[in-house]
mmCIF file of C-alpha atoms in Angstrom:
data_model
loop_
_atom_site.group_PDB
_atom_site.id
_atom_site.type_symbol
_atom_site.label_atom_id
_atom_site.label_comp_id
_atom_site.label_asym_id
_atom_site.label_seq_id
_atom_site.Cartn_x
_atom_site.Cartn_y
_atom_site.Cartn_z
ATOM 1 C CA MET T 1 6.774 -28.474 1.367
ATOM 2 C CA HIS T 2 3.778 -30.011 3.089
ATOM 3 C CA PRO T 3 0.614 -27.824 2.666
ATOM 4 C CA SER T 4 0.116 -27.487 6.432
ATOM 5 C CA THR T 5 3.512 -25.774 6.776
ATOM 6 C CA ILE T 6 2.792 -22.986 4.270
ATOM 7 C CA GLN T 7 2.773 -19.670 6.131
ATOM 8 C CA ALA T 8 1.764 -17.400 3.228
ATOM 9 C CA GLN T 9 0.636 -17.667 -0.337
ATOM 10 C CA VAL T 10 2.137 -15.077 -2.692
ATOM 11 C CA THR T 11 0.457 -14.076 -5.918
ATOM 12 C CA PRO T 12 3.429 -14.190 -8.304
ATOM 13 C CA ARG T 13 1.892 -11.877 -10.890
ATOM 14 C CA ALA T 14 2.418 -8.237 -9.903
ATOM 15 C CA ASN T 15 -0.352 -5.678 -9.555
ATOM 16 C CA VAL T 16 0.746 -2.794 -11.782
ATOM 17 C CA TYR T 17 -1.080 0.518 -11.364
ATOM 18 C CA PHE T 18 -0.763 3.990 -12.819
ATOM 19 C CA ASP T 19 1.417 3.039 -15.801
ATOM 20 C CA GLY T 20 3.887 1.220 -13.552
ATOM 21 C CA ARG T 21 4.301 3.979 -10.968
ATOM 22 C CA CYS T 22 2.929 1.601 -8.297
ATOM 23 C CA VAL T 23 3.719 -2.127 -8.293
ATOM 24 C CA SER T 24 2.727 -4.618 -5.581
ATOM 25 C CA HIS T 25 2.346 -8.322 -4.823
ATOM 26 C CA ASP T 26 -0.534 -9.828 -2.817
ATOM 27 C CA LEU T 27 0.005 -12.096 0.174
ATOM 28 C CA GLN T 28 -2.585 -14.346 1.821
ATOM 29 C CA LEU T 29 -1.443 -15.456 5.278
ATOM 30 C CA ALA T 30 -2.361 -18.731 6.969
ATOM 31 C CA ASP T 31 -4.576 -16.840 9.451
ATOM 32 C CA GLY T 32 -6.681 -15.528 6.528
ATOM 33 C CA SER T 33 -5.341 -11.987 6.615
ATOM 34 C CA ARG T 34 -4.431 -10.285 3.344
ATOM 35 C CA LYS T 35 -1.566 -7.898 2.651
ATOM 36 C CA SER T 36 0.238 -6.400 -0.285
ATOM 37 C CA VAL T 37 3.903 -5.479 -0.480
ATOM 38 C CA GLY T 38 4.833 -2.796 -2.955
ATOM 39 C CA ILE T 39 6.588 0.315 -4.113
ATOM 40 C CA ILE T 40 5.475 3.708 -5.389
ATOM 41 C CA LEU T 41 8.072 5.306 -7.612
ATOM 42 C CA ALA T 42 9.734 8.632 -6.851
ATOM 43 C CA GLY T 43 7.949 11.705 -8.152
ATOM 44 C CA SER T 44 4.508 10.044 -8.193
ATOM 45 C CA GLU T 45 1.232 11.589 -7.048
ATOM 46 C CA LEU T 46 -1.588 9.021 -7.110
ATOM 47 C CA THR T 47 -5.167 8.569 -5.893
ATOM 48 C CA PHE T 48 -6.328 5.240 -4.462
ATOM 49 C CA ASN T 49 -9.806 4.018 -3.523
ATOM 50 C CA THR T 50 -10.322 1.499 -0.723
ATOM 51 C CA GLY T 51 -12.851 -1.295 -0.422
ATOM 52 C CA SER T 52 -11.829 -2.414 3.057
ATOM 53 C CA PRO T 53 -9.947 -0.541 5.780
ATOM 54 C CA GLU T 54 -6.212 -0.311 5.104
ATOM 55 C CA ILE T 55 -3.133 0.341 7.182
ATOM 56 C CA MET T 56 -0.195 1.546 5.123
ATOM 57 C CA GLU T 57 3.118 0.686 6.781
ATOM 58 C CA GLY T 58 6.223 2.382 5.402
ATOM 59 C CA VAL T 59 9.294 0.156 5.155
ATOM 60 C CA GLY T 60 11.511 2.451 3.093
ATOM 61 C CA GLY T 61 11.425 6.002 1.816
ATOM 62 C CA SER T 62 8.623 8.384 2.710
ATOM 63 C CA CYS T 63 5.397 9.852 1.388
ATOM 64 C CA GLU T 64 2.751 12.427 2.094
ATOM 65 C CA TRP T 65 -0.920 11.473 2.092
ATOM 66 C CA ARG T 66 -4.382 12.930 2.653
ATOM 67 C CA LEU T 67 -7.923 11.626 2.689
ATOM 68 C CA LYS T 68 -10.267 12.894 -0.022
ATOM 69 C CA GLY T 69 -11.544 16.334 0.918
ATOM 70 C CA ALA T 70 -8.753 17.064 3.418
ATOM 71 C CA GLU T 71 -6.628 20.159 2.881
ATOM 72 C CA ALA T 72 -3.468 19.165 4.737
ATOM 73 C CA TRP T 73 -0.926 16.589 3.576
ATOM 74 C CA LEU T 74 0.439 14.344 6.352
ATOM 75 C CA ALA T 75 3.944 12.877 6.293
ATOM 76 C CA SER T 76 4.656 9.166 6.772
ATOM 77 C CA GLY T 77 7.997 7.419 6.487
ATOM 78 C CA ASP T 78 10.024 4.320 7.193
ATOM 79 C CA GLY T 79 8.666 2.594 10.308
ATOM 80 C CA GLN T 80 5.480 4.698 10.385
ATOM 81 C CA GLN T 81 1.869 3.803 9.573
ATOM 82 C CA PHE T 82 -1.303 5.547 8.526
ATOM 83 C CA SER T 83 -4.864 4.243 8.366
ATOM 84 C CA VAL T 84 -7.485 4.695 5.660
ATOM 85 C CA PRO T 85 -11.126 3.714 6.267
ATOM 86 C CA ALA T 86 -13.153 1.396 4.028
ATOM 87 C CA ASN T 87 -14.821 2.875 0.949
ATOM 88 C CA ALA T 88 -12.619 5.959 1.031
ATOM 89 C CA SER T 89 -10.265 7.722 -1.334
ATOM 90 C CA PHE T 90 -6.803 9.023 -0.531
ATOM 91 C CA ASP T 91 -4.034 10.834 -2.358
ATOM 92 C CA ILE T 92 -0.418 9.870 -1.895
ATOM 93 C CA ARG T 93 2.660 11.647 -3.196
ATOM 94 C CA VAL T 94 6.259 10.551 -3.134
ATOM 95 C CA GLY T 95 9.309 12.806 -3.317
ATOM 96 C CA ALA T 96 12.811 12.085 -4.588
ATOM 97 C CA GLU T 97 13.053 8.476 -3.323
ATOM 98 C CA PRO T 98 10.625 5.568 -3.856
ATOM 99 C CA TYR T 99 8.177 4.697 -1.061
ATOM 100 C CA HIS T 100 8.224 0.995 -0.069
ATOM 101 C CA TYR T 101 5.199 -0.244 1.853
ATOM 102 C CA ILE T 102 3.176 -3.097 3.285
ATOM 103 C CA CYS T 103 -0.577 -2.605 3.028
ATOM 104 C CA HIS T 104 -2.570 -4.462 5.701
ATOM 105 C CA PHE T 105 -6.207 -5.032 4.614
ATOM 106 C CA GLY T 106 -9.244 -5.359 6.879
#
């Protein structure tokens, strides 16, 4: 494939977090945007820290999430999104089915 026709570059080595409870792959698109595509396993409750703003887009399953310091958990599922600001922390928990997502950075 000619280099000018490449639409995305995929990092083949997986990002493995929390003893394998979250696994993702990074994508760098031709327009310079960065994304990751991943899964959080069923029964997980994890805390993530952001460096840049993130939009979490659910593409399978569902989760509940909350920003650090918030009391209420908010639901997000297949076809839904939630936003997390830069330099923030958020909790995410997944019920009986895995949560599949695309994370849009920036």
